[in-house]
Amino acid sequence: MDLGAEPVRRLNSHGKPAPHLSIKFDSHLFSIDTSRSPKACVQPDAYLITHAHSDHYGKSAMLSPMAVASVETARALEIRYGRKYHGRTFSVGESIMIGDVEVKTHPTGHTIGSVAFSWRTEVGTRILVTGDVKDYGHLPRCDFLVSEANYGDPWDPACIFDDDLAGFFEALESGASFGAYAFGKAQRAVALIRGMGYKGEIGMDSESLALTRALMADSGPFVDVKKDCTNVVTPWNLNQVRGNNKYMLTGRRDMSYQTIRISDHLDFRGLMRMIEHVSPQ
């Protein structure tokens, strides 16, 4: 079946394949979650950035005027890397024009501001590029799907899981502090803490606090890390929190702290449900 679109791997300045991929369709080339092309190479029409995690290469793409990201993703990139975002921004759920192509955006729930992108080719093929996904409910049906597969192995027990919200609530009630990556997981932790009724101060390290204040308006009082409150800090700052009532928010089991499974991804079962939902060809 000829869908009128082709995934391609660009070469970087060392002559090796660039991370992630680009999609060639009609007379266009969109690069997704990848580093910038060397000047001597064919330049894409756009660098689509699904979210601001480092393994999606926004640190590089954000420096291009061809970058396209949500307002929240652009702000998170600026805070994380201390650089000015040079591309275009949009509000999650808006459509944008890239040349003569209308590109729609869809929330994925992976981080604040994370999106999937969708568009149609000249022959009517519906292309959907998701990035990482936690909630597939807003994704449209498609013919051509490019998605994550972080937990796509049905034979790996680590790919089958549920978030331990009950365990998180019990730890919160006990006055625990939590280790979480500064972007994404930390904001999820704050949302859960507030959603579970905690209205007191939350202690945070400087990077987590800067991102949370920028991305979560009216999310309650915050302070620097302190002993007598619930703290949400990066894993490498968890040792600065006094006491032993501390948990890492992760599915990993090779940690020196107790862990609670809180994931910002779908597990294998969720990925299969997502594929059924978007129904690619």
Coordinates of C-alpha atoms in Angstrom, one line a residue:
M1 CA 0.0 0.0 0.0
D2 CA 1.4 3.4 -1.1
L3 CA 0.5 5.9 1.6
G4 CA 2.4 8.7 0.0
A5 CA 4.8 9.2 3.0
E6 CA 8.2 7.8 3.8
P7 CA 10.2 7.7 7.1
V8 CA 13.8 8.7 6.5
R9 CA 16.9 9.0 8.7
R10 CA 19.0 12.1 8.2
L11 CA 22.8 12.0 8.7
N12 CA 24.4 14.2 11.3
S13 CA 27.7 16.1 11.0
H14 CA 29.6 12.8 11.8
G15 CA 27.9 11.0 8.9
K16 CA 25.9 8.8 11.3
P17 CA 22.1 8.6 11.5
A18 CA 20.5 11.5 13.4
P19 CA 18.3 10.5 16.3
H20 CA 14.6 9.8 15.8
L21 CA 13.4 10.4 12.3
S22 CA 12.0 12.6 9.6
I23 CA 8.9 12.0 7.4
K24 CA 9.1 12.8 3.7
F25 CA 5.7 13.4 2.0
D26 CA 4.6 15.3 -1.1
S27 CA 7.3 18.0 -1.4
H28 CA 7.8 18.3 2.3
L29 CA 10.1 17.0 5.0
F30 CA 9.2 17.2 8.7
S31 CA 11.8 16.2 11.3
I32 CA 10.4 15.0 14.6
D33 CA 12.2 15.1 18.0
T34 CA 15.6 15.2 16.5
S35 CA 18.7 17.3 16.4
R36 CA 19.3 20.0 13.8
S37 CA 20.6 19.1 10.3
P38 CA 24.1 20.3 9.3
K39 CA 23.9 23.3 7.0
A40 CA 25.3 21.3 4.1
C41 CA 22.3 18.9 4.3
V42 CA 18.8 19.2 3.1
Q43 CA 16.9 21.3 5.7
P44 CA 13.4 20.2 6.9
D45 CA 10.3 22.4 6.6
A46 CA 9.9 22.0 10.4
Y47 CA 11.4 20.5 13.5
L48 CA 8.4 19.2 15.4
I49 CA 9.1 19.0 19.1
T50 CA 6.6 16.8 21.0
H51 CA 7.9 17.7 24.5
A52 CA 10.9 18.9 26.4
H53 CA 12.6 15.7 27.7
S54 CA 16.2 15.6 26.7
D55 CA 16.0 12.3 24.7
H56 CA 13.7 14.2 22.3
Y57 CA 16.5 16.6 21.3
G58 CA 14.7 19.9 21.8
K59 CA 17.9 21.4 23.2
S60 CA 19.2 21.4 19.6
A61 CA 16.0 21.9 17.7
M62 CA 14.9 24.9 19.8
L63 CA 17.7 27.0 18.3
S64 CA 16.2 26.8 14.8
P65 CA 13.6 29.2 13.5
M66 CA 11.9 26.1 12.0
A67 CA 11.2 24.6 15.4
V68 CA 7.6 24.1 16.3
A69 CA 6.5 23.4 19.9
S70 CA 3.7 24.2 22.4
V71 CA 4.0 27.3 24.5
E72 CA 4.7 25.2 27.6
T73 CA 7.3 23.0 25.8
A74 CA 9.1 26.1 24.6
R75 CA 9.2 27.6 28.1
A76 CA 10.3 24.4 29.6
L77 CA 13.2 24.1 27.1
E78 CA 14.3 27.7 27.9
I79 CA 14.3 27.0 31.7
R80 CA 16.0 23.6 31.3
Y81 CA 18.8 24.8 29.0
G82 CA 19.2 28.5 29.6
R83 CA 18.7 29.3 25.9
K84 CA 16.2 31.3 24.0
Y85 CA 13.7 29.3 22.0
H86 CA 13.9 30.6 18.4
G87 CA 10.9 28.7 16.8
R88 CA 7.1 29.0 16.6
T89 CA 4.8 28.2 19.4
F90 CA 1.1 27.2 19.7
S91 CA -1.4 26.4 22.3
V92 CA -2.1 22.7 22.8
G93 CA -5.1 21.7 20.6
E94 CA -4.5 24.5 18.1
S95 CA -3.9 23.9 14.4
I96 CA -0.9 25.6 12.7
M97 CA 0.2 26.0 9.1
I98 CA 3.6 24.8 8.0
G99 CA 3.8 26.0 4.5
D100 CA 0.6 24.8 2.8
V101 CA 0.1 21.9 5.3
E102 CA -2.3 22.2 8.2
V103 CA -0.9 20.5 11.2
K104 CA -3.2 19.7 14.1
T105 CA -2.0 19.2 17.7
H106 CA -3.3 16.9 20.3
P107 CA -2.5 16.5 24.1
T108 CA -0.8 13.3 25.1
G109 CA -0.6 13.7 28.9
H110 CA 3.1 12.8 29.0
T111 CA 4.2 16.1 30.4
I112 CA 2.6 19.6 30.6
G113 CA 2.5 20.8 27.0
S114 CA 3.3 17.5 25.4
V115 CA 1.5 16.9 22.1
A116 CA 1.1 14.7 19.1
F117 CA 1.0 16.1 15.6
S118 CA -1.3 15.1 12.8
W119 CA -1.7 16.2 9.1
R120 CA -2.9 14.9 5.8
T121 CA -0.9 14.4 2.6
E122 CA -2.0 15.5 -0.8
V123 CA -3.4 12.0 -1.5
G124 CA -5.3 12.1 1.8
T125 CA -3.1 9.9 4.0
R126 CA -3.7 10.8 7.6
I127 CA -0.3 10.9 9.4
L128 CA 0.0 10.9 13.2
V129 CA 3.2 11.4 15.2
T130 CA 2.7 11.0 18.9
G131 CA 5.9 11.2 20.8
D132 CA 5.5 9.7 24.3
V133 CA 1.9 9.1 25.5
K134 CA 0.2 8.8 28.8
D135 CA -3.4 9.5 27.7
Y136 CA -4.4 8.6 24.1
G137 CA -8.0 9.8 24.5
H138 CA -7.5 12.9 22.3
L139 CA -5.6 11.2 19.5
P140 CA -7.4 11.1 16.1
R141 CA -7.7 8.1 13.8
C142 CA -4.9 7.8 11.2
D143 CA -3.4 5.8 8.3
F144 CA 0.3 6.2 9.1
L145 CA 1.4 6.1 12.8
V146 CA 4.8 7.0 14.3
S147 CA 4.7 6.4 18.1
E148 CA 6.8 5.4 21.1
A149 CA 7.4 1.8 22.2
N150 CA 9.2 2.3 25.5
Y151 CA 7.1 -0.4 27.1
G152 CA 6.2 -2.3 23.9
D153 CA 7.6 -5.8 24.8
P154 CA 4.8 -8.1 26.0
W155 CA 7.3 -10.6 27.2
D156 CA 9.0 -8.2 29.6
P157 CA 7.2 -8.1 33.0
A158 CA 8.4 -4.5 33.4
C159 CA 6.2 -3.4 30.5
I160 CA 3.0 -4.4 32.3
F161 CA 2.1 -2.0 35.1
D162 CA -0.4 0.2 36.8
D163 CA 0.3 3.5 38.6
D164 CA 0.3 2.9 42.4
L165 CA -1.9 5.8 43.4
A166 CA -3.0 4.1 46.6
G167 CA 0.7 3.7 47.6
F168 CA 1.4 7.3 46.7
F169 CA -1.6 8.5 48.9
E170 CA -0.4 6.4 51.8
A171 CA 3.1 7.8 51.6
L172 CA 1.7 11.4 51.3
E173 CA -0.4 10.8 54.4
S174 CA 2.7 9.7 56.3
G175 CA 4.5 12.9 55.5
A176 CA 6.9 11.4 53.0
S177 CA 9.1 13.2 50.5
F178 CA 9.5 12.2 46.9
G179 CA 12.2 11.9 44.3
A180 CA 11.1 12.8 40.8
Y181 CA 12.8 14.2 37.7
A182 CA 12.5 18.0 37.5
F183 CA 10.5 18.1 34.3
G184 CA 7.4 16.0 33.9
K185 CA 7.4 13.7 36.9
A186 CA 7.8 16.5 39.4
Q187 CA 4.8 18.4 38.0
R188 CA 2.8 15.1 38.0
A189 CA 3.7 14.6 41.7
V190 CA 2.6 18.1 42.6
A191 CA -0.7 17.7 40.7
L192 CA -1.3 14.4 42.6
I193 CA -0.4 15.9 45.9
R194 CA -2.8 18.9 45.4
G195 CA -5.5 16.6 44.0
M196 CA -5.3 14.4 47.1
G197 CA -6.1 17.4 49.3
Y198 CA -2.7 18.5 50.6
K199 CA -2.7 22.3 50.8
G200 CA 0.5 22.9 52.7
E201 CA 3.9 23.9 51.6
I202 CA 5.8 21.7 49.1
G203 CA 9.6 21.9 49.3
M204 CA 11.4 21.7 45.9
D205 CA 14.9 22.1 44.5
S206 CA 15.5 25.1 42.4
E207 CA 15.1 23.5 38.9
S208 CA 12.0 21.6 39.8
L209 CA 10.5 24.7 41.5
A210 CA 11.3 27.0 38.5
L211 CA 9.6 24.6 36.1
T212 CA 6.6 24.0 38.3
R213 CA 6.0 27.7 38.9
A214 CA 6.3 28.4 35.2
L215 CA 4.0 25.6 34.1
M216 CA 1.5 25.2 36.9
A217 CA -0.4 28.4 37.8
D218 CA -2.1 28.5 41.2
S219 CA -0.6 25.3 42.4
G220 CA -0.3 26.3 46.0
P221 CA 2.6 27.4 48.2
F222 CA 6.2 26.2 47.6
V223 CA 9.4 26.6 49.6
D224 CA 13.0 25.5 49.4
V225 CA 13.6 21.9 50.6
K226 CA 12.9 21.6 54.3
K227 CA 12.5 19.0 56.9
D228 CA 9.0 19.6 58.2
C229 CA 7.0 19.5 54.9
T230 CA 6.4 17.2 51.9
N231 CA 9.2 17.6 49.4
V232 CA 9.5 16.9 45.7
V233 CA 13.1 16.9 44.5
T234 CA 15.2 15.5 41.8
P235 CA 16.6 12.0 42.5
W236 CA 20.2 13.4 43.1
N237 CA 18.8 15.9 45.7
L238 CA 16.7 13.4 47.7
N239 CA 19.7 12.8 50.0
Q240 CA 19.4 16.4 51.1
V241 CA 16.0 15.8 52.6
R242 CA 16.4 14.8 56.3
G243 CA 14.8 11.6 57.6
N244 CA 14.1 8.2 56.1
N245 CA 10.5 8.6 54.9
K246 CA 11.5 9.1 51.2
Y247 CA 10.4 7.4 48.0
M248 CA 11.5 7.5 44.4
L249 CA 8.7 7.8 41.9
T250 CA 9.8 5.2 39.3
G251 CA 9.2 1.7 38.1
R252 CA 12.9 0.8 38.5
R253 CA 13.9 -1.6 41.2
D254 CA 17.7 -0.8 41.3
M255 CA 17.2 2.2 43.6
S256 CA 18.7 2.8 47.1
Y257 CA 15.3 4.3 48.2
Q258 CA 11.9 2.8 48.4
T259 CA 9.9 3.2 45.2
I260 CA 6.4 4.0 44.1
R261 CA 5.3 3.2 40.5
I262 CA 4.1 6.5 39.0
S263 CA 4.8 6.5 35.3
D264 CA 4.3 9.2 32.6
H265 CA 4.0 6.5 29.9
L266 CA 1.4 3.9 28.8
D267 CA 2.3 0.3 29.6
F268 CA 2.1 -2.4 26.9
R269 CA -1.6 -2.8 27.4
G270 CA -2.2 0.9 27.0
L271 CA -0.1 1.0 23.9
M272 CA -2.2 -1.7 22.3
R273 CA -5.4 0.1 23.2
M274 CA -4.0 3.3 21.8
I275 CA -3.2 1.6 18.5
E276 CA -6.7 0.2 18.3
H277 CA -8.1 3.7 19.1
V278 CA -6.1 5.4 16.3
S279 CA -6.5 2.5 13.9
P280 CA -3.5 2.9 11.5
Q281 CA -3.3 1.1 8.2

